[in-house]
Short mmCIF file of C-alpha atoms in Angstrom, two decimals:
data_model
loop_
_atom_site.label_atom_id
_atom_site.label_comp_id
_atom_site.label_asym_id
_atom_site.label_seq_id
_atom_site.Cartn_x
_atom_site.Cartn_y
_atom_site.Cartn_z
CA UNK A 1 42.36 147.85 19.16
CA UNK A 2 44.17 146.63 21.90
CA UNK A 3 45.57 148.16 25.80
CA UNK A 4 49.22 147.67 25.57
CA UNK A 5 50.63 145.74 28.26
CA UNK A 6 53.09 147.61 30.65
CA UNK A 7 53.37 145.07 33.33
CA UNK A 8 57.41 144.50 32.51
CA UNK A 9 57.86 148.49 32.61
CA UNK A 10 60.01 149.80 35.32
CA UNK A 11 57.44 151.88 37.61
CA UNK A 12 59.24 155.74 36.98
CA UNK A 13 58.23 158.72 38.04
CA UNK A 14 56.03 160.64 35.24
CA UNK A 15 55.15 164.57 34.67
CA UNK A 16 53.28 166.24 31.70
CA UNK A 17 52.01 169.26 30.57
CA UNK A 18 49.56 170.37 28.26
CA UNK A 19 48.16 173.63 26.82
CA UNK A 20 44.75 174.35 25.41
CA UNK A 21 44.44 178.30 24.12
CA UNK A 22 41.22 179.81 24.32
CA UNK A 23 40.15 182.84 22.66
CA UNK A 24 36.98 185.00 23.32
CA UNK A 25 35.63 188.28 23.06
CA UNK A 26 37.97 190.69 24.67
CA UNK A 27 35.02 192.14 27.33
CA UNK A 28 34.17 188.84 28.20
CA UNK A 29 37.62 187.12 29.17
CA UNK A 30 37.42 190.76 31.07
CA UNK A 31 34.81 189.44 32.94
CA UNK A 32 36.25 185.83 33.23
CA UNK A 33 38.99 186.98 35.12
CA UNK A 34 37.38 189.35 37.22
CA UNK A 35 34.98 186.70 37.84
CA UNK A 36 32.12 188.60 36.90
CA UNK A 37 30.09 185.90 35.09
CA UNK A 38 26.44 185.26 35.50
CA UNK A 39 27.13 181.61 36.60
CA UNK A 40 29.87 182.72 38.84
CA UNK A 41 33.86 182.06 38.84
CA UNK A 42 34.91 180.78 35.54
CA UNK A 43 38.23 180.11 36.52
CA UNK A 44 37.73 177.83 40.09
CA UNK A 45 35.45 175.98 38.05
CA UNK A 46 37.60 175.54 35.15
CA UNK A 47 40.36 174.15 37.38
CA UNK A 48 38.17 171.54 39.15
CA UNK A 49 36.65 170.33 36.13
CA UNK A 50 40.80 170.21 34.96
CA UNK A 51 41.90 168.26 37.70
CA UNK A 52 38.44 165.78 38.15
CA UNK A 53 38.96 165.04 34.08
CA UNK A 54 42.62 164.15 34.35
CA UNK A 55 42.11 161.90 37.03
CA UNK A 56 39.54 160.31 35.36
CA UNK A 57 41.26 160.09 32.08
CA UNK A 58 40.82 156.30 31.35
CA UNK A 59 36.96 156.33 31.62
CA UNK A 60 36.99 159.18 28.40
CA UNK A 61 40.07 157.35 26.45
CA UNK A 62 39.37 153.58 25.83
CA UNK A 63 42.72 152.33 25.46
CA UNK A 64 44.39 154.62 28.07
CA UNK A 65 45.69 152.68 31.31
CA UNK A 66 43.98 153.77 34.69
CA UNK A 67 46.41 156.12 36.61
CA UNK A 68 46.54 156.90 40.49
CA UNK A 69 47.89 160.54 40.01
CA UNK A 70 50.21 162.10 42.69
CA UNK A 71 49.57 165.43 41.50
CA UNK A 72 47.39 167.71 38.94
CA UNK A 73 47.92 171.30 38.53
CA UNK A 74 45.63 173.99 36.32
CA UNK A 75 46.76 176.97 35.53
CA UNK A 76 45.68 179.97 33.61
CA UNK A 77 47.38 182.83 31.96
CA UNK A 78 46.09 185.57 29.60
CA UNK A 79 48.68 185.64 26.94
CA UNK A 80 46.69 188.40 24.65
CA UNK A 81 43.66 190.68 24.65
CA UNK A 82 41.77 187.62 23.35
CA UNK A 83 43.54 184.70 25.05
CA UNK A 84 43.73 182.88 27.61
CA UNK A 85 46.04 179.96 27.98
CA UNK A 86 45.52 176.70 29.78
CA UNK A 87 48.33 174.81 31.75
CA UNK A 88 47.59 171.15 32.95
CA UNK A 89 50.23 169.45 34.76
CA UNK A 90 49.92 165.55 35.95
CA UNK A 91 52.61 163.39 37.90
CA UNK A 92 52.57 159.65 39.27
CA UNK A 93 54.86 157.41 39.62
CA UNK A 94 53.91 154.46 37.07
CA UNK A 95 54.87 152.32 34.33
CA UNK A 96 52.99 154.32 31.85
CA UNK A 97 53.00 158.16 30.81
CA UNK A 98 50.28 160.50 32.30
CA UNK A 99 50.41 162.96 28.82
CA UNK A 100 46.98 161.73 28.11
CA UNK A 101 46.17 163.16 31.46
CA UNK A 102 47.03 166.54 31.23
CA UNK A 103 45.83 166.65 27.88
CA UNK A 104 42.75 165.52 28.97
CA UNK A 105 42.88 167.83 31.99
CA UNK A 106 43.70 171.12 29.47
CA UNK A 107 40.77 170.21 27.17
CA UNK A 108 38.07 169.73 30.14
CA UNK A 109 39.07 173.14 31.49
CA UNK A 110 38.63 174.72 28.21
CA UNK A 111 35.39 173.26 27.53
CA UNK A 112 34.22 174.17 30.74
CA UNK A 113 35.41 177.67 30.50
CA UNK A 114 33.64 177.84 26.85
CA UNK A 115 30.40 176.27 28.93
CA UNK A 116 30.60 179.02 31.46
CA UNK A 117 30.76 182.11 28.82
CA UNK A 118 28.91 180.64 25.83
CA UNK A 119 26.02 183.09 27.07
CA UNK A 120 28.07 186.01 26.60
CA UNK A 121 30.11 184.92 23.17
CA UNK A 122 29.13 182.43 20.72
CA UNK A 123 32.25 182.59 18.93
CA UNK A 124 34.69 181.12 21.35
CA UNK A 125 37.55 178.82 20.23
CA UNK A 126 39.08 176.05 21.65
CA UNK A 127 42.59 174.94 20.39
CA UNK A 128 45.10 174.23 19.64
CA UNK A 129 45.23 171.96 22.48
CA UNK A 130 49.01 170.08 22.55
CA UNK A 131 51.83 168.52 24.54
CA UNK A 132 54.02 171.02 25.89
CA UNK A 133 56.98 169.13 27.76
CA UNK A 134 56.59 165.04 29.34
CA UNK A 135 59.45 163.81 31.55
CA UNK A 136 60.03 160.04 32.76
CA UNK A 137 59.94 156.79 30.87
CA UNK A 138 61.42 154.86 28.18
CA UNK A 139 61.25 157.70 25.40
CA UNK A 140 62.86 159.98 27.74
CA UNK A 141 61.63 163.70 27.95
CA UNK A 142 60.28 165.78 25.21
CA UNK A 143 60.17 169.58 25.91
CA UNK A 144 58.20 171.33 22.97
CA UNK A 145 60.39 173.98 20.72
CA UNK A 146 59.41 177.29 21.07
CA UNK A 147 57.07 178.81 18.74
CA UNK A 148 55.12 175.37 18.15
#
């Protein structure tokens, strides 16, 4: 295992987004986004977790190059009776991509969202969890096709 070495990379400006679906018990993603919950607002604390994680990204991925982020963005929609959806959205300006950082963001939110209902449904799941569109950098941008 090695950290690749970026120092001859052009510093660009870099965006990505990730998703992470979560699906739950009708009457309790109710209650998530009324904010009804026994340990208070799911949601607020879903985003800060989001955000804290993706700007801490290198510390969870071992090979992943340290990242002063411009910008992080959480968002949440409810996309079924069932489902909510998780948007995480980093930018920098760097040599290196920051997809590992809204990926990273996406899955912390989830988790915490499945830490602050777990009380009220056991059967949560988390996933998939995926790169929706990256812009910036050698490879270009990537915008996932629909229906994948």
């Amino acid at each position: 295992a090695r950290m690749v070495d970026v120092s001859d990379k052009p510093t660009t400006t870099r965006e990505a987004t990730a998703s992470a679906a979560v699906r739950m018990n009708p009457a309790v993603l109710d209650l998530v986004l009324s904010g009804g919950l026994p340990k208070g607002d799911a949601l607020a604390t879903a985003r800060i977790a989001g955000i804290q994680a993706a700007k801490r990204t290198a510390e969870w991925i071992p090979m992943c190059h340290p990242l002063s982020l411009d910008w992080v963005q959480v968002e949440f929609a409810r996309v079924s009776a069932d489902s909510l959806r998780i948007l995480c959205t980093a930018k920098t300006a760097a040599r290196t991509g920051v997809e590992m950082e809204a990926m990273v963001g996406a899955s912390a939110a989830a988790l915490t969202l499945y830490d602050m209902t777990k009380s009220a449904d056991k059967s949560i799941v988390i996933g998939p969890i995926q790169l929706e569109r990256k812009s910036g950098g050698k490879s270009g941008d990537f915008i996932r096709p629909s229906g994948n």
